[in-house]
Amino acid sequence: MNFSARQKKLAVVMRQAGLDALLVTHLPNVRYLCGFSGSAGVVLVQVGERSHKTTFYTDGRYTQQAHEEVQNAKIVVSKKAALAEATAGVIQAKIRLLGFEADQLAFATYKQLAGILGRRTKLKATSGLVEQLRMIKDADEISQIRASVLLAASLFQTALSVAKPGVAETVVAGELELQARRAGAEKMSFDTIVAAGARSALPHGRASAHPIPAAGFIIMDYGVILAGYCSDMTRTVHTGPVSRAHRRMYDAVREAQLASIAAVKPGVESGAVDHAGREILKKAGYDSFFTHSTGHGVGIEVHEPPRLARGQTQKLAPGMVITIEPGIYIPDDGGVRIEDMVLVTESGNEVLTPTTKDLITL
Ligand code: ZN
Ligand code: ZN
């Protein structure tokens, strides 16, 4: 991972924002900037006209891990909490304007920080400075994401072999998660969704003790974290005979998903990608049942910028990795969602998820 290039890019953004330093407290951003994967660490980036200096602060529990993982940063292991030590570093360096991550820092922590710094240092709320860089994945990240996507996809067969009428949703999720760990995943990207029958109409129906009914859709939405990078995919399968109405629903979602994917290319606003799929569902009369946005960025976090939703003006660019996941949810009946991860390339896009979108019946 090229941490030096990332820090250099951040320094440019910080100069544009007029900051003397940035206090990075959001752990995924800490990991992105210096490689630390533990749960207590803070990065302080100071910028001069041409140079920048990165310091990583942690506490004694992470001495060994910090020295193993952290690159391109001075490591300070503190007897106090990492943030307290970083604050002392800010005072010592006589920083005048310090940016902090306003979307991430708790209000109580902010008040404490402001109290200690007093008038010596002015605090400035920033939003998404590192996240903005993280939207564009570098080559190392893309290869990690590919591996994570392929591992998740390889588990789909496991899910199919377990899912059948009478089996609890949690049993399917559990088997999937066991196989993920056996294959080397650190953990799941989020709580596995297995929602069968009428429960498939819940867009975020976490696996429950409910048994899979004899007939109906099953939405399976899951992903793994492999070497720090997330994957996220959804497939919908069906038990028992597929009614004409269900076939129509499934085909509409598949068509909408393909239309949104076809719209993915550099320079296109993310809202236009959402629109492309939504139009298909509208024509088929399902638009009021598509109750969420089309997708999101994926990387160190499973949900990160950009957002692919109605009216979003963020332009897509090569190196972004996004999901495309339209769905239809009909209360008391069922739901369908199909989700792939897609890489924005120079010429258009590449669908990373290799799994079939034909409707599988169990
Ligand atoms: Zn998902
Ligand atoms: Zn998703």
XYZ file of N, CA, C and O and ligand atoms in Angstrom, residues 190 221 232-234 295-296 298 302-303 323 325 339, ligand 2:
53
model
N -20.926 -6.947 7.416
C -22.097 -6.463 8.175
C -22.899 -7.701 8.557
O -22.583 -8.810 8.105
N -28.022 -11.248 1.402
C -27.157 -10.071 1.223
C -26.043 -10.176 2.259
O -26.314 -10.195 3.455
N -19.584 -6.910 -0.765
C -21.016 -6.762 -0.503
C -21.760 -7.271 -1.733
O -21.529 -6.756 -2.831
N -22.574 -8.288 -1.563
C -23.346 -8.791 -2.711
C -24.713 -9.270 -2.250
O -24.903 -9.642 -1.095
N -25.672 -9.235 -3.167
C -27.002 -9.765 -2.871
C -27.463 -10.625 -4.033
O -27.323 -10.231 -5.193
N -27.072 2.468 -4.659
C -25.804 1.860 -4.250
C -24.908 2.797 -3.468
O -25.309 3.907 -3.105
N -23.697 2.327 -3.223
C -22.748 3.038 -2.363
C -21.341 2.590 -2.708
O -21.147 1.520 -3.290
N -17.647 1.080 -1.754
C -17.183 0.022 -0.855
C -15.659 0.037 -0.847
O -15.034 0.234 -1.891
N -17.805 -0.773 4.453
C -18.769 -1.369 3.510
C -19.704 -0.308 2.932
O -20.205 -0.475 1.816
N -19.924 0.769 3.684
C -20.682 1.895 3.144
C -19.795 3.117 3.218
O -19.501 3.607 4.304
N -21.511 -0.266 -5.421
C -22.489 -1.340 -5.581
C -23.636 -0.811 -6.446
O -23.908 0.384 -6.465
N -27.556 -1.956 -6.623
C -28.442 -2.877 -5.915
C -29.901 -2.420 -5.840
O -30.434 -2.188 -4.756
N -27.510 -7.384 -6.192
C -26.429 -6.437 -5.914
C -25.092 -6.974 -6.390
O -24.685 -8.069 -6.011
Zn -24.760 -2.725 -0.457
